[in-house]
Short mmCIF file of C-alpha atoms in Angstrom, two decimals:
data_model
loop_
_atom_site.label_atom_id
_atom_site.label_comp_id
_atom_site.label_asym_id
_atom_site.label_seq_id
_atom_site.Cartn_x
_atom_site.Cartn_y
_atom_site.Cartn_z
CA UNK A 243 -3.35 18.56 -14.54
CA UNK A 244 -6.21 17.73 -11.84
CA UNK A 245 -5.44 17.59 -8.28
CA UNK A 246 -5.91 13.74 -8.83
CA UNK A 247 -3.30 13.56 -11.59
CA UNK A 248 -0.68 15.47 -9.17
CA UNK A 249 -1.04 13.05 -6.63
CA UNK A 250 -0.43 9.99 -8.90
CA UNK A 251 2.89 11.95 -10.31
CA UNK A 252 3.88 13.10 -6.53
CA UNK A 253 3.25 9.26 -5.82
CA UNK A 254 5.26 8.05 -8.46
CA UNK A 255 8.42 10.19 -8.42
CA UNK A 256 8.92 9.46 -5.03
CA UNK A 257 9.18 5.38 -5.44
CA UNK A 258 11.38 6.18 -8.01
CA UNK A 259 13.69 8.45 -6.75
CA UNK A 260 13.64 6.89 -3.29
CA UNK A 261 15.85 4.10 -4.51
CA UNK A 262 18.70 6.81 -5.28
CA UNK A 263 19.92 6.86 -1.59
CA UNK A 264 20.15 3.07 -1.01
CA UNK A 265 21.95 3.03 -4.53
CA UNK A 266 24.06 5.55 -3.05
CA UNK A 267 24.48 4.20 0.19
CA UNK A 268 25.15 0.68 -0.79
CA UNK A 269 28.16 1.80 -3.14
CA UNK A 270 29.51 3.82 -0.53
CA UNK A 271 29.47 1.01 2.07
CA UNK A 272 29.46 -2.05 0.29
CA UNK A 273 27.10 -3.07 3.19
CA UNK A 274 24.61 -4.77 2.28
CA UNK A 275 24.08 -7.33 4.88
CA UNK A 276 20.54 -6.50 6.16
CA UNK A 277 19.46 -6.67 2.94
CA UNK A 278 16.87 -9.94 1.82
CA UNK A 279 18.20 -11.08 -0.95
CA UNK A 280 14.74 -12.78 -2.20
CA UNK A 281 13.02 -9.11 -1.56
CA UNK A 282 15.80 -7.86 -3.71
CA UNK A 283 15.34 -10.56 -6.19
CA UNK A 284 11.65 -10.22 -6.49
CA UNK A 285 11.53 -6.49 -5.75
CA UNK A 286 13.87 -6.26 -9.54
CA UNK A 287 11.95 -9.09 -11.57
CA UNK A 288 8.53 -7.39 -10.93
CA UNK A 289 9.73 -3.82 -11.55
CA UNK A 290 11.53 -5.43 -15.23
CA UNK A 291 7.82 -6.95 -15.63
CA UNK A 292 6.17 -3.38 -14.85
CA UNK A 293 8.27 -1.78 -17.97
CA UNK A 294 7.36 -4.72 -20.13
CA UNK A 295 3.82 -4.36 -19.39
CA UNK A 296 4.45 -0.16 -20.17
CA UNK A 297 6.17 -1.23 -23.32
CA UNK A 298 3.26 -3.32 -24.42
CA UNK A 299 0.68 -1.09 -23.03
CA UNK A 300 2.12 1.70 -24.58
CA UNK A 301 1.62 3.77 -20.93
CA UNK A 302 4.38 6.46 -20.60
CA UNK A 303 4.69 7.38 -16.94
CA UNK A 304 4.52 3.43 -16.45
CA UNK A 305 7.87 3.07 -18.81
CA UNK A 306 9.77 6.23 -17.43
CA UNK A 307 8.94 5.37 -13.61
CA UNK A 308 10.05 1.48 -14.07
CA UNK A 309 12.95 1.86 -16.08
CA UNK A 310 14.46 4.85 -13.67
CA UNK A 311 13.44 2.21 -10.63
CA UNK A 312 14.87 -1.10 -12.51
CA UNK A 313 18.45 1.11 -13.11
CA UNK A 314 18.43 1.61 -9.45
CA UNK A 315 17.06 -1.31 -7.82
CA UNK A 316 19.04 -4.01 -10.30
CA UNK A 317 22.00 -2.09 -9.13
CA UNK A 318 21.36 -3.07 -5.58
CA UNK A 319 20.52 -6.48 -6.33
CA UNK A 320 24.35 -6.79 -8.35
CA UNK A 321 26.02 -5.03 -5.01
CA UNK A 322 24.02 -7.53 -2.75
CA UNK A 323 24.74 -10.60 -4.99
CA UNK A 324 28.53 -9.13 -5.30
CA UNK A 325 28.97 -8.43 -0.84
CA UNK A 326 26.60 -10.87 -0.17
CA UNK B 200 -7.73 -11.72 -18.79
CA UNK B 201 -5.81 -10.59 -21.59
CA UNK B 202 -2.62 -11.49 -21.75
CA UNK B 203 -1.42 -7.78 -20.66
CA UNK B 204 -3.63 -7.98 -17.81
CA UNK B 205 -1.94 -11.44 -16.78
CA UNK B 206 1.33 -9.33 -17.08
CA UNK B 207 0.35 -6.58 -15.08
CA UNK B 208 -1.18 -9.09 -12.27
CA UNK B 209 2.02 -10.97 -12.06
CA UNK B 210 4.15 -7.59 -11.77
CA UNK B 211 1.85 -6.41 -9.04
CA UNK B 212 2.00 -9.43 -6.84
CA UNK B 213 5.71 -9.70 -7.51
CA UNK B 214 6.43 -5.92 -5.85
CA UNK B 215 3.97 -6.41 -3.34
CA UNK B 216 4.59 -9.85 -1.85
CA UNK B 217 8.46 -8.91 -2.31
CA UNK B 218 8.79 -6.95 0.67
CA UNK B 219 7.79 -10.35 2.88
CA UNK B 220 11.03 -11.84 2.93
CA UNK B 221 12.86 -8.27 4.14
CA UNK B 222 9.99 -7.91 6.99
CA UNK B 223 10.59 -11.49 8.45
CA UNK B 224 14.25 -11.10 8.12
CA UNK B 225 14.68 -7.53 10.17
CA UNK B 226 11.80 -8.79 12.71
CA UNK B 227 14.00 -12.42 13.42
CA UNK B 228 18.02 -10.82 12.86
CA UNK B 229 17.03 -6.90 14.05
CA UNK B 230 19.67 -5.58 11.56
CA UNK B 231 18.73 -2.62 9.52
CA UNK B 232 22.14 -1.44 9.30
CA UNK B 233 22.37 -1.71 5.30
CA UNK B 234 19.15 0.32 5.25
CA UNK B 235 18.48 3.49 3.99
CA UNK B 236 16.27 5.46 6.09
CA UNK B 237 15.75 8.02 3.57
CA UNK B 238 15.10 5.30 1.15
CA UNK B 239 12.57 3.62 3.64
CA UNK B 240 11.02 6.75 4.83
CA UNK B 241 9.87 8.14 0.87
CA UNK B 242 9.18 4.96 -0.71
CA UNK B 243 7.11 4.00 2.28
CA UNK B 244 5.67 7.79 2.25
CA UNK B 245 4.82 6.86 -1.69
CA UNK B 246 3.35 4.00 -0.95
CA UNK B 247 1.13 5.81 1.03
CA UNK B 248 0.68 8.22 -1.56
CA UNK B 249 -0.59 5.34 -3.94
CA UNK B 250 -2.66 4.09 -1.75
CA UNK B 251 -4.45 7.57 -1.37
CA UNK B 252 -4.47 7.93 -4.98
CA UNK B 253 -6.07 4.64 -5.40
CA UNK B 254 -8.77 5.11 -2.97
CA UNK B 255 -9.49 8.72 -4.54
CA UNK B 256 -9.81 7.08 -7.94
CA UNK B 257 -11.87 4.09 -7.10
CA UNK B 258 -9.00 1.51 -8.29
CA UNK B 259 -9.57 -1.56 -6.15
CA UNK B 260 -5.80 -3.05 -7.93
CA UNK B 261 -4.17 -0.18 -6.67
CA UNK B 262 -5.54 0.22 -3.55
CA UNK B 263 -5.19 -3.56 -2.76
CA UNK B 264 -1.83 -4.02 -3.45
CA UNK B 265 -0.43 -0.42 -1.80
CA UNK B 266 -2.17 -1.41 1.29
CA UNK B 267 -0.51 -4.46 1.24
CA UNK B 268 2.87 -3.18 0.72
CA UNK B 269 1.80 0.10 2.44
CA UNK B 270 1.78 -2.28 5.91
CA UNK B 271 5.30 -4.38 5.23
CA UNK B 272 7.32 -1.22 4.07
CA UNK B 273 5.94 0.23 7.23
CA UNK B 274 6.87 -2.31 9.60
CA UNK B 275 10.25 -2.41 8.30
CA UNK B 276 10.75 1.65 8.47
CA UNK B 277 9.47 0.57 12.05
CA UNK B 278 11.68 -1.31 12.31
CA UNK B 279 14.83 0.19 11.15
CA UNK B 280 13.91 3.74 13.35
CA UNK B 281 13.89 1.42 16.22
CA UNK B 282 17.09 -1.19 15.60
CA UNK B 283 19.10 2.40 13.90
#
């Protein structure tokens, strides 16, 4: 794996995984008032689009990053839709 | 554009223009309170990452949209270390 490669996969767990806390956070508090509903919204839709095009594309990392991030950030969007 | 490419286009502006809404909402109501630093602090850390990767790699997609999102993600981490 070249130094590049490592960099893209550093990159890419951590805009994945990042979402765990804020999952985690959200549940615990059901706060979730600071929270833009349209980012939310849009922030979901685009990552769902980002596995389709993986699916299509037949790319991988693309599928494993997006569909770890969609779990997460569609989870938000339900609590933030659900507490408003 | 292929179709795919049309795909991938419309993902990218989707989770880059995304974060708009959330950076004119905290900058007008100051309320990060539903905000996960530690989500705010590694996603906008792998944004940065992306950014570098994309510059390293000669991307110009990459590189436009993470510098995009690098600077909203930013503000709002900004943002929520100042407002708590």
């Amino acid at each position: 794996m070249s130094g590049l490669e490592i960099l893209g996969f550093v990159a890419a767990i951590l805009t994945t995984v990042c979402w765990l806390p804020q999952a985690f956070r959200t549940l615990r508090t059901k706060d979730t008032k600071s929270l833009s509903l349209l980012t939310q919204s849009a922030f979901t839709l685009g990552v769902g689009l980002w596995l389709i095009y993986g699916i299509l594309a037949g790319n991988a990392p693309i599928i494993f990053a997006n569909s770890v991030t969609f779990v997460l950030v569609a989870a938000i969007l339900a609590m933030k839709l659900r507490y408003g």
